[in-house]
């Protein structure tokens, strides 16, 4: 069985009386350790697919299996626990807590795991050093550049050693140089740390960092 | 997790401080209102059920002839009768908040278990004191213008034993000089408080009543307290058809009746207190709703990271509860230590019980829970994808 397996997935949004199909019977397999780029025009359903794989949205029908767990059948609380153990999520706009330092932001996911403060700080520090921000532990997001913020977000995503990293347009809000650094970091996480990565991107250049590109159009895979 | 709650609490320090301040003021006000109720209740509870109080049947302000004393004493089972007249003088030219009573000599043996003389002047000439009287009252008995003052008043006014104080009469005109010849304290479980000035009834009769004694209240001590109801009926029956019919009840009931003269003030205070609490509930709920709305995307991120709906709910409620509890504790303690013992209008010394303080704190915690509930529920029900506002 594939590490991530999506079968006959449908997602329909209800807006007033209107039903808007976003994914229409989509099936997809991603192997462990693969780096996959999801590409497609706006409205193609790539972020929706990413959210469904990450368990932050629920499908209208179909099955999603990630690392051996069929998440379509988990309750809300079970999904939350599953996310904290399995998924690391990287947002386009970083979504760091502005009132927390870089270190505190990275420590956040570890609050859900049984460990003392010293252990949390140790792991968070390691994650920040890994993304090259060992000297920015006490900085608040407003004191960091966009690229640095995204690297803090990546550190937050990987600090609990998740099985899968999901990245939604991770370079979409960055300048070319910072974007390049982020892509190199993701590649390194994939090659050195064997992380399975699914990345949504519009950018063909960014997609080149991935092992495989998957194109979506109007809710189905396209060639 | 608590650290995160605290950090969120102070992310907008001005708003948090203002909310905390409004809760503080509200709970201070609530505790103060509670203090008024406590003080009124303390007055109502201060009397004994084993003594009777006889007053005019029509109103407390109507006086009874002094010769009723001997007639009451003639009733079998009555051990002792004393008189007590509220004086109502001004001290230092300001509206006085220290209660004064003119009492006759039988007052002192009646209240030996309630009051104790702890400081006293020695009489200038040797004088015998009645056998059932405290010998420390010798100087008081020897001097018509002497008075005995509660320790609370002595401390508050900074008076010294032997000092002559001046009272300006209101009900009984003219200036009244009195010399402090003793200081009393309240004994545990005793009636009265330590905020009184007690002086000779003879002085009042001579100077204020033109030599014609009358009294506001007779206090009646019984040989057998179990007979109190029957004796009360007997006393009232004795004067039933006179010009000055009496109403006799236990001293405690008398105190409660005195409080009832304030009509529905306790009820009004409770209503005001509840209105204050409700207002603050709305304010703090509004604050929390705003605080949570501003953090919609952050809450979505927390959920994405794996925080459960319950954890998010708990964090928001905890945030509200800490905010209101902090304000509540500060407000209640400020009232307790700021108002305790202080005079307020007709209350000589405010009493704020720990029960009132605890009630205020519990209300504050409850306020936090209730005001945090709606935003917490909203936050816990928040759908991550909706909060992130991005559907691609």
Coordinates of C-alpha atoms in Angstrom, one line a residue:
Chain A
X1 CA 0.0 0.0 0.0
X2 CA 1.2 3.5 -0.9
X3 CA 2.3 5.9 1.9
X4 CA -0.5 8.3 0.9
X5 CA -3.4 6.8 -1.0
X6 CA -6.4 8.8 -2.2
X7 CA -9.3 6.8 -3.7
X8 CA -12.2 8.1 -5.6
X9 CA -12.1 11.4 -3.6
X10 CA -15.0 13.8 -4.0
X11 CA -15.3 17.2 -2.4
X12 CA -18.3 19.4 -2.9
X13 CA -18.7 22.8 -1.3
X14 CA -22.2 24.1 -0.6
X15 CA -22.6 27.8 -1.1
X16 CA -26.1 28.9 -0.4
X17 CA -28.2 26.7 -2.6
X18 CA -25.4 26.1 -5.0
X19 CA -23.2 23.0 -4.9
X20 CA -19.6 23.6 -6.1
X21 CA -17.7 20.4 -6.9
X22 CA -14.0 20.9 -6.2
X23 CA -12.6 17.3 -6.5
X24 CA -14.4 14.8 -8.6
X25 CA -13.5 11.2 -8.0
X26 CA -9.7 11.8 -7.7
X27 CA -7.4 9.0 -7.0
X28 CA -3.7 9.3 -6.3
X29 CA -0.8 7.4 -4.7
X30 CA 2.3 8.8 -3.2
X31 CA 5.1 6.6 -1.9
X32 CA 7.0 7.0 1.3
X33 CA 9.9 9.5 0.9
X34 CA 8.5 11.0 -2.3
X35 CA 8.5 14.7 -2.9
X36 CA 5.4 15.5 -5.0
X37 CA 4.4 18.9 -6.4
X38 CA 0.7 19.5 -6.9
X39 CA 0.2 21.9 -9.8
X40 CA -2.7 23.4 -11.5
X41 CA -4.6 26.6 -12.2
X42 CA -6.5 28.5 -9.5
X43 CA -9.6 26.6 -8.5
X44 CA -8.3 23.3 -9.7
X45 CA -8.6 21.8 -6.2
X46 CA -4.9 21.4 -5.3
X47 CA -5.1 23.2 -1.9
X48 CA -8.4 21.3 -1.2
X49 CA -6.6 18.0 -1.9
X50 CA -3.7 19.1 0.3
X51 CA -6.1 20.0 3.1
X52 CA -7.9 16.6 2.8
X53 CA -4.6 14.7 2.9
X54 CA -3.7 16.8 6.0
X55 CA -7.0 16.0 7.7
X56 CA -8.0 19.6 8.1
X57 CA -11.0 19.2 5.8
X58 CA -13.3 16.2 5.3
X59 CA -14.2 14.7 2.0
X60 CA -17.7 14.4 0.7
X61 CA -16.9 10.8 -0.3
X62 CA -13.9 8.6 -0.9
X63 CA -11.0 7.4 1.2
X64 CA -7.8 8.9 2.2
X65 CA -5.1 6.7 3.7
X66 CA -2.0 8.3 5.1
X67 CA 0.8 6.2 6.6
X68 CA -1.6 3.3 7.1
X69 CA -4.5 5.3 8.6
X70 CA -7.8 5.9 6.8
X71 CA -8.3 9.4 8.0
X72 CA -11.8 9.7 6.4
X73 CA -13.1 7.6 9.2
X74 CA -11.5 9.4 12.2
X75 CA -13.5 11.6 14.6
X76 CA -12.5 15.3 15.1
X77 CA -10.5 14.6 18.2
X78 CA -8.8 11.5 16.6
X79 CA -7.9 13.6 13.6
X80 CA -6.4 16.3 15.7
X81 CA -4.2 13.8 17.5
X82 CA -3.3 12.1 14.3
X83 CA -2.3 15.5 12.8
X84 CA -0.1 16.3 15.7
X85 CA 1.8 12.9 15.2
X86 CA 1.8 12.6 11.5
X87 CA 1.5 15.9 9.6
X88 CA 3.7 18.9 9.5
X89 CA 2.0 21.8 7.7
X90 CA 3.7 24.7 6.0
X91 CA 1.4 27.6 4.9
X92 CA 2.0 30.2 2.2
X93 CA 1.7 33.1 4.6
X94 CA 3.7 31.3 7.3
X95 CA 1.0 31.8 9.9
X96 CA 3.3 32.2 12.9
X97 CA 2.0 33.5 16.2
X98 CA 3.1 37.2 16.3
X99 CA 3.2 37.3 20.1
X100 CA 5.6 34.3 20.3
X101 CA 9.3 34.2 19.6
X102 CA 10.7 32.0 16.9
X103 CA 11.6 29.4 19.6
X104 CA 8.1 29.6 21.2
X105 CA 6.5 29.2 17.8
X106 CA 8.5 26.1 17.1
X107 CA 7.7 24.7 20.5
X108 CA 4.0 25.0 19.9
X109 CA 3.4 21.5 18.4
X110 CA 5.5 19.9 21.2
X111 CA 3.0 21.2 23.8
X112 CA 0.8 18.3 22.6
X113 CA 3.5 15.8 23.3
X114 CA 4.5 14.5 26.7
X115 CA 7.8 16.2 27.4
X116 CA 9.2 18.7 29.8
X117 CA 10.1 22.3 29.0
X118 CA 13.8 21.7 28.7
X119 CA 13.3 18.8 26.2
X120 CA 10.9 21.0 24.2
X121 CA 13.4 23.9 24.0
X122 CA 16.1 21.4 23.0
X123 CA 14.1 20.0 20.2
X124 CA 12.9 23.4 19.0
X125 CA 16.4 24.8 19.1
X126 CA 17.6 21.9 17.0
X127 CA 14.8 22.4 14.5
X128 CA 15.6 26.1 14.2
X129 CA 19.3 25.3 13.8
X130 CA 18.4 22.9 11.1
X131 CA 16.7 25.6 9.1
X132 CA 19.6 27.9 9.7
X133 CA 18.0 30.1 12.3
X134 CA 19.9 29.1 15.4
X135 CA 20.8 32.7 16.0
X136 CA 17.2 33.9 15.8
X137 CA 15.6 32.0 18.7
X138 CA 14.4 35.0 20.6
X139 CA 13.3 37.0 17.6
X140 CA 9.6 37.7 17.0
X141 CA 8.1 37.2 13.6
X142 CA 8.0 41.0 13.0
X143 CA 11.8 41.0 13.5
X144 CA 12.3 38.4 10.7
X145 CA 12.3 38.6 6.9
X146 CA 9.7 36.7 5.0
X147 CA 12.2 34.0 4.1
X148 CA 13.2 33.6 7.7
X149 CA 9.6 33.5 8.8
X150 CA 8.9 30.7 6.4
X151 CA 12.0 28.8 7.7
X152 CA 10.6 29.2 11.2
X153 CA 7.3 27.8 9.9
X154 CA 9.2 24.8 8.4
X155 CA 11.0 24.3 11.7
X156 CA 7.6 24.3 13.4
X157 CA 6.3 21.8 10.9
X158 CA 9.2 19.3 11.3
X159 CA 9.9 19.7 15.1
X160 CA 7.6 16.8 16.1
X161 CA 9.2 14.6 13.4
X162 CA 6.1 14.1 11.3
X163 CA 5.8 11.4 8.7
X164 CA 4.5 13.8 6.1
X165 CA 5.2 17.5 5.3
X166 CA 2.5 19.3 3.5
X167 CA 3.4 22.7 2.0
X168 CA 0.9 25.1 0.5
X169 CA 2.6 27.5 -1.9
X170 CA 5.6 27.7 0.5
X171 CA 7.4 30.1 -1.8
X172 CA 4.4 32.0 -3.1
X173 CA 4.9 35.0 -0.9
X174 CA 8.7 35.1 -1.0
X175 CA 11.2 36.8 -3.3
X176 CA 13.2 34.6 -5.6
X177 CA 16.3 34.2 -3.4
X178 CA 14.3 33.4 -0.3
X179 CA 12.1 31.1 -2.3
X180 CA 15.2 29.3 -3.5
X181 CA 16.4 28.8 0.0
X182 CA 13.1 27.4 1.2
X183 CA 13.1 25.0 -1.8
X184 CA 16.6 23.9 -1.0
X185 CA 15.6 23.3 2.6
X186 CA 12.6 21.2 1.5
X187 CA 14.8 19.2 -0.8
X188 CA 17.3 18.6 2.0
X189 CA 14.5 17.4 4.3
X190 CA 13.4 15.0 1.6
X191 CA 16.8 13.6 0.7
X192 CA 18.6 13.7 4.1
X193 CA 15.7 13.1 6.5
X194 CA 13.5 11.1 4.1
X195 CA 10.4 13.2 4.7
X196 CA 7.5 12.6 2.4
X197 CA 6.6 16.0 1.1
X198 CA 3.5 17.1 -0.8
X199 CA 3.8 20.7 -2.1
X200 CA 1.2 22.8 -3.8
X201 CA 2.7 25.3 -6.2
X202 CA 1.9 27.5 -9.2
X203 CA 5.5 27.9 -9.9
X204 CA 7.0 25.5 -12.4
X205 CA 10.5 26.3 -11.2
X206 CA 9.5 25.4 -7.6
X207 CA 7.9 22.2 -8.9
X208 CA 11.2 21.2 -10.4
X209 CA 12.5 20.6 -6.9
X210 CA 10.0 17.7 -6.5
X211 CA 10.5 14.1 -7.6
X212 CA 7.2 14.1 -9.3
X213 CA 4.6 16.6 -10.5
X214 CA 0.9 16.0 -10.4
X215 CA -1.4 18.3 -12.4
X216 CA -4.9 18.9 -11.4
X217 CA -7.5 20.6 -13.5
X218 CA -11.2 21.1 -12.5
X219 CA -10.9 18.6 -9.7
X220 CA -9.3 15.7 -11.6
X221 CA -5.8 14.7 -12.5
X222 CA -4.7 15.8 -15.8
X223 CA -1.8 14.6 -17.9
Chain B
X1 CA -0.3 25.6 27.6
X2 CA -0.8 28.0 30.5
X3 CA 2.1 30.1 29.2
X4 CA 0.3 30.4 25.8
X5 CA -2.9 31.5 27.6
X6 CA -1.0 34.1 29.5
X7 CA 0.9 35.4 26.5
X8 CA -2.4 35.7 24.6
X9 CA -3.9 37.5 27.6
X10 CA -1.3 40.2 27.4
X11 CA -1.0 40.5 23.6
X12 CA -3.2 43.6 23.9
X13 CA -2.2 44.9 27.3
X14 CA -4.4 48.0 27.1
X15 CA -7.6 46.1 26.4
X16 CA -6.8 43.4 29.0
X17 CA -6.0 46.1 31.5
X18 CA -9.2 48.0 30.8
X19 CA -11.3 44.8 31.1
X20 CA -9.5 43.8 34.2
X21 CA -10.0 47.3 35.6
X22 CA -13.7 47.2 34.8
X23 CA -14.1 43.8 36.5
X24 CA -12.1 45.2 39.5
X25 CA -14.3 48.2 39.8
X26 CA -17.5 46.1 39.4
X27 CA -16.4 43.5 42.0
X28 CA -15.3 46.3 44.3
X29 CA -18.7 47.8 44.0
X30 CA -20.4 44.4 44.4
X31 CA -18.3 43.7 47.5
X32 CA -19.1 47.2 48.9
X33 CA -22.8 46.6 48.4
X34 CA -22.3 43.2 50.1
X35 CA -20.5 45.0 52.9
X36 CA -23.5 47.2 53.4
X37 CA -25.7 44.1 53.6
X38 CA -23.1 42.4 55.9
X39 CA -23.1 45.5 58.1
X40 CA -26.9 45.6 58.3
X41 CA -27.0 41.9 59.1
X42 CA -24.3 42.2 61.7
X43 CA -26.5 44.8 63.4
X44 CA -29.5 42.6 63.1
X45 CA -27.6 39.7 64.6
X46 CA -25.9 41.6 67.4
X47 CA -28.7 41.3 69.9
X48 CA -29.4 38.4 72.2
X49 CA -32.4 36.2 72.0
X50 CA -32.3 35.9 75.8
X51 CA -33.0 39.6 76.4
X52 CA -36.1 41.6 75.5
X53 CA -36.3 45.0 74.0
X54 CA -39.4 47.1 74.8
X55 CA -40.2 50.1 72.7
X56 CA -43.1 52.3 71.8
X57 CA -45.7 50.3 69.8
X58 CA -46.1 53.1 67.2
X59 CA -42.5 53.9 66.3
X60 CA -39.0 53.7 67.6
X61 CA -38.9 57.5 67.6
X62 CA -41.7 57.7 70.1
X63 CA -40.5 57.7 73.7
X64 CA -41.8 55.7 76.7
X65 CA -42.2 57.1 80.2
X66 CA -39.3 56.2 82.5
X67 CA -41.6 54.9 85.2
X68 CA -42.4 51.9 83.0
X69 CA -39.1 50.5 84.2
X70 CA -40.4 49.8 87.7
X71 CA -43.6 48.3 86.3
X72 CA -41.7 46.0 84.0
X73 CA -39.5 45.0 86.9
X74 CA -42.5 44.0 88.9
X75 CA -43.3 41.2 86.4
X76 CA -42.2 37.9 87.8
X77 CA -39.3 36.5 85.8
X78 CA -37.8 39.9 85.0
X79 CA -34.4 40.2 86.5
X80 CA -33.2 43.6 85.4
X81 CA -34.3 46.5 83.2
X82 CA -32.1 49.2 81.8
X83 CA -32.8 52.2 79.5
X84 CA -31.1 53.2 76.3
X85 CA -31.6 56.4 74.4
X86 CA -30.0 57.2 71.1
X87 CA -28.4 60.6 71.3
X88 CA -27.3 61.5 67.8
X89 CA -24.7 64.2 68.5
X90 CA -22.1 65.6 66.1
X91 CA -18.4 65.4 66.7
X92 CA -16.0 67.9 65.4
X93 CA -18.7 69.8 63.5
X94 CA -19.2 67.1 61.0
X95 CA -22.0 64.7 60.5
X96 CA -21.1 62.2 63.2
X97 CA -20.8 58.6 62.4
X98 CA -20.2 57.5 65.9
X99 CA -23.3 56.3 67.7
X100 CA -23.9 57.5 71.2
X101 CA -26.3 56.1 73.7
X102 CA -27.4 57.4 77.1
X103 CA -27.7 54.4 79.4
X104 CA -28.7 54.1 83.0
X105 CA -26.7 52.3 85.6
X106 CA -28.4 49.0 85.1
X107 CA -27.0 48.8 81.6
X108 CA -23.6 47.8 82.8
X109 CA -24.4 44.7 84.9
X110 CA -26.8 43.6 82.1
X111 CA -23.9 43.5 79.5
X112 CA -21.0 42.2 81.6
X113 CA -20.8 39.2 79.2
X114 CA -20.9 41.5 76.1
X115 CA -18.5 44.3 77.0
X116 CA -15.4 44.5 79.0
X117 CA -13.7 47.6 80.4
X118 CA -10.1 47.4 79.4
X119 CA -8.9 50.9 80.3
X120 CA -10.2 53.0 83.1
X121 CA -9.6 56.1 85.2
X122 CA -9.2 55.9 88.9
X123 CA -11.8 58.0 90.8
X124 CA -10.5 61.1 92.4
X125 CA -12.3 60.3 95.7
X126 CA -13.0 56.8 96.9
X127 CA -16.4 55.7 95.8
X128 CA -18.3 52.5 96.3
X129 CA -19.6 50.7 93.3
X130 CA -22.7 48.5 93.4
X131 CA -21.7 44.9 93.9
X132 CA -22.8 43.7 90.5
X133 CA -21.0 46.5 88.7
X134 CA -17.5 46.4 87.3
X135 CA -15.3 48.1 89.9
X136 CA -13.4 49.7 87.0
X137 CA -16.5 51.9 86.4
X138 CA -15.9 53.7 89.7
X139 CA -14.6 56.9 88.0
X140 CA -17.5 56.8 85.5
X141 CA -20.1 56.5 88.3
X142 CA -18.5 59.3 90.2
X143 CA -18.8 61.8 87.4
X144 CA -22.1 62.7 85.7
X145 CA -20.5 63.9 82.5
X146 CA -18.3 60.8 82.2
X147 CA -18.5 58.5 79.3
X148 CA -17.2 55.0 78.3
X149 CA -15.9 54.8 74.7
X150 CA -15.4 51.7 72.5
X151 CA -11.8 50.9 71.6
X152 CA -12.7 51.3 67.9
X153 CA -13.7 54.9 68.4
X154 CA -10.6 55.6 70.5
X155 CA -8.3 54.3 67.8
X156 CA -10.2 56.1 65.0
X157 CA -10.3 59.4 66.7
X158 CA -7.0 59.1 68.5
X159 CA -8.6 60.0 71.8
X160 CA -6.9 59.4 75.2
X161 CA -8.4 58.3 78.5
X162 CA -9.3 61.3 80.6
X163 CA -9.8 63.5 77.5
X164 CA -12.9 65.7 77.4
X165 CA -14.7 65.4 74.1
X166 CA -17.3 67.8 72.8
X167 CA -20.5 66.7 71.1
X168 CA -22.9 69.1 69.4
X169 CA -26.5 68.0 70.1
X170 CA -28.9 67.7 67.3
X171 CA -31.9 66.0 68.9
X172 CA -31.0 67.5 72.2
X173 CA -29.7 71.0 71.6
X174 CA -26.5 72.6 72.9
X175 CA -23.0 71.5 73.4
X176 CA -22.2 68.4 75.4
X177 CA -18.9 67.9 77.0
X178 CA -18.0 64.4 78.2
X179 CA -14.9 63.0 79.8
X180 CA -13.7 59.6 78.8
X181 CA -13.4 57.5 81.9
X182 CA -13.2 54.1 80.4
X183 CA -12.6 52.1 77.2
X184 CA -14.5 48.9 76.5
X185 CA -14.0 46.1 74.1
X186 CA -16.5 43.7 72.7
X187 CA -16.3 40.2 74.2
X188 CA -16.5 37.2 71.9
X189 CA -20.1 36.6 70.9
X190 CA -21.2 39.8 72.6
X191 CA -23.7 42.4 71.4
X192 CA -22.6 45.8 70.4
X193 CA -19.6 46.8 68.5
X194 CA -16.6 48.9 69.6
X195 CA -17.8 52.0 67.8
X196 CA -20.0 53.5 70.5
X197 CA -20.0 56.2 73.1
X198 CA -22.0 55.4 76.2
X199 CA -22.8 58.0 78.8
X200 CA -25.0 58.6 81.8
X201 CA -28.7 58.8 81.2
X202 CA -29.0 61.2 84.2
X203 CA -26.8 63.7 82.2
X204 CA -29.2 63.5 79.3
X205 CA -32.3 63.7 81.5
X206 CA -31.0 66.7 83.4
X207 CA -29.7 68.7 80.4
X208 CA -31.7 67.4 77.5
X209 CA -35.0 66.4 78.9
X210 CA -35.7 69.1 81.4
X211 CA -35.6 66.7 84.2
X212 CA -38.4 64.6 82.9
X213 CA -37.0 61.2 82.1
X214 CA -38.2 59.1 79.2
X215 CA -36.6 56.5 77.1
X216 CA -36.5 55.1 73.6
X217 CA -35.9 51.5 74.6
X218 CA -36.0 49.4 77.7
X219 CA -33.8 46.3 77.7
X220 CA -35.1 43.5 79.8
X221 CA -33.0 40.8 81.3
X222 CA -34.8 37.6 82.3
X223 CA -34.3 35.1 85.1
X224 CA -35.4 32.4 82.8
X225 CA -34.8 33.1 79.1
X226 CA -37.2 30.3 78.1
X227 CA -40.0 32.5 79.4
X228 CA -39.2 35.3 77.0
X229 CA -42.2 35.0 74.8
X230 CA -44.6 34.9 77.8
X231 CA -43.0 37.8 79.5
X232 CA -42.9 39.8 76.3
X233 CA -46.7 39.3 76.0
X234 CA -47.1 40.2 79.6
X235 CA -45.2 43.5 79.2
X236 CA -47.2 44.5 76.2
X237 CA -50.5 43.5 77.9
X238 CA -49.6 45.7 80.9
X239 CA -49.5 48.9 78.7
X240 CA -52.0 47.9 76.1
X241 CA -54.6 50.4 76.9
X242 CA -52.3 53.2 77.9
X243 CA -51.3 56.3 75.8
X244 CA -47.9 54.7 75.3
X245 CA -48.5 51.1 74.3
X246 CA -45.4 49.0 73.9
X247 CA -44.0 46.5 71.6
X248 CA -41.7 43.9 73.1
X249 CA -39.6 41.4 71.2
X250 CA -36.3 39.7 71.6
X251 CA -33.2 41.9 71.4
X252 CA -32.2 40.1 68.2
X253 CA -35.6 40.6 66.6
X254 CA -35.4 44.3 67.7
X255 CA -32.2 44.6 65.8
X256 CA -33.7 43.0 62.7
X257 CA -36.7 45.3 63.0
X258 CA -34.4 48.3 63.2
X259 CA -32.9 47.2 59.9
X260 CA -36.3 46.7 58.4
X261 CA -36.7 50.5 58.8
X262 CA -34.5 50.8 55.8
X263 CA -37.3 49.2 53.8
X264 CA -36.2 47.5 50.7
X265 CA -32.6 48.8 50.7
X266 CA -31.1 45.3 51.0
X267 CA -33.2 44.2 48.0
X268 CA -32.3 47.3 46.0
X269 CA -28.6 46.7 46.8
X270 CA -28.9 43.1 45.6
X271 CA -30.5 44.2 42.4
X272 CA -27.8 46.9 41.8
X273 CA -25.2 44.2 42.5
X274 CA -26.7 41.9 40.0
X275 CA -27.0 44.6 37.4
X276 CA -23.3 45.4 37.9
X277 CA -22.4 41.8 37.5
X278 CA -24.5 41.4 34.4
X279 CA -23.0 44.6 32.8
X280 CA -19.5 43.3 33.4
X281 CA -20.5 39.9 32.0
X282 CA -21.5 41.6 28.7
X283 CA -18.3 43.7 28.7
X284 CA -16.0 40.8 29.3
X285 CA -17.9 38.6 26.9
X286 CA -17.5 41.3 24.2
X287 CA -13.8 41.6 25.0
X288 CA -13.3 37.9 24.6
X289 CA -15.4 37.7 21.4
X290 CA -13.2 40.5 19.9
X291 CA -10.0 38.8 21.1
X292 CA -11.0 35.5 19.6
X293 CA -12.2 37.0 16.3
X294 CA -8.8 38.7 15.9
X295 CA -7.1 35.4 16.3
X296 CA -9.3 33.3 14.0
X297 CA -6.4 32.3 11.7
X298 CA -4.2 31.6 14.7
X299 CA -6.8 29.3 16.2
X300 CA -7.0 27.6 12.8
X301 CA -3.2 27.1 12.9
X302 CA -3.3 25.7 16.4
X303 CA -5.9 23.2 15.2
X304 CA -3.9 22.3 12.2
X305 CA -1.0 21.6 14.5
X306 CA -3.2 19.1 16.4
X307 CA -4.8 21.1 19.2
X308 CA -8.3 19.6 19.8
X309 CA -11.5 21.5 19.9
X310 CA -11.6 20.9 23.7
X311 CA -8.1 22.3 24.1
X312 CA -8.9 25.4 22.2
X313 CA -12.2 25.8 24.2
X314 CA -10.3 25.4 27.4
X315 CA -7.7 27.9 26.4
X316 CA -10.2 30.6 25.6
X317 CA -12.3 30.0 28.7
X318 CA -9.1 30.0 30.8
X319 CA -8.1 33.3 29.3
X320 CA -11.4 34.9 30.2
X321 CA -11.4 33.3 33.7
X322 CA -7.9 34.5 34.5
X323 CA -8.8 38.0 33.3
X324 CA -12.0 38.2 35.4
X325 CA -10.7 36.3 38.4
X326 CA -7.7 38.6 38.6
X327 CA -10.0 41.7 38.5
X328 CA -12.4 40.0 40.9
X329 CA -9.8 39.1 43.5
X330 CA -8.3 42.6 43.3
X331 CA -11.7 44.3 43.6
X332 CA -12.9 42.1 46.5
X333 CA -9.7 42.4 48.5
X334 CA -9.6 46.1 47.8
X335 CA -13.1 46.4 49.3
X336 CA -12.2 44.1 52.2
X337 CA -9.1 45.9 53.3
X338 CA -10.1 49.4 52.0
X339 CA -13.6 49.6 53.6
X340 CA -13.4 47.2 56.6
X341 CA -14.1 49.3 59.7
X342 CA -14.7 52.5 57.8
X343 CA -17.9 54.5 58.4
X344 CA -20.4 54.8 55.6
X345 CA -23.5 57.0 55.9
X346 CA -25.6 55.4 58.7
X347 CA -23.2 52.5 59.2
X348 CA -20.6 53.4 61.9
X349 CA -18.1 50.7 60.8
X350 CA -18.4 48.6 57.6
X351 CA -18.2 44.9 58.0
X352 CA -17.1 42.8 55.0
X353 CA -17.2 39.2 55.7
X354 CA -14.8 36.7 54.1
X355 CA -18.0 35.0 52.7
X356 CA -18.7 38.2 50.8
X357 CA -15.2 38.3 49.5
X358 CA -15.3 34.7 48.5
X359 CA -18.7 35.2 46.8
X360 CA -17.3 38.1 44.8
X361 CA -14.3 36.0 43.7
X362 CA -16.6 33.1 42.8
X363 CA -18.7 35.5 40.8
X364 CA -15.6 36.7 39.0
X365 CA -14.6 33.1 38.2
X366 CA -18.2 32.5 37.0
X367 CA -18.1 35.7 34.9
X368 CA -15.0 34.4 33.2
X369 CA -16.5 31.0 32.5
X370 CA -19.7 32.5 31.2
X371 CA -18.2 35.3 29.3
X372 CA -15.6 33.0 27.8
X373 CA -18.1 30.3 26.9
X374 CA -19.5 31.8 23.7
X375 CA -16.2 32.8 22.1
X376 CA -14.7 29.5 23.3
X377 CA -17.5 27.6 21.8
X378 CA -17.1 29.6 18.5
X379 CA -13.4 29.0 18.5
X380 CA -13.8 25.2 19.2
X381 CA -16.3 24.9 16.4
X382 CA -14.2 26.9 14.0
X383 CA -13.5 24.9 10.8
X384 CA -9.8 25.2 9.9
X385 CA -10.3 25.7 6.2
X386 CA -12.9 28.4 6.7
X387 CA -10.7 30.2 9.2
X388 CA -7.7 30.1 6.8
X389 CA -10.1 31.5 4.2
X390 CA -8.5 30.0 1.3
X391 CA -10.2 27.6 -1.1
X392 CA -8.2 26.8 -4.1

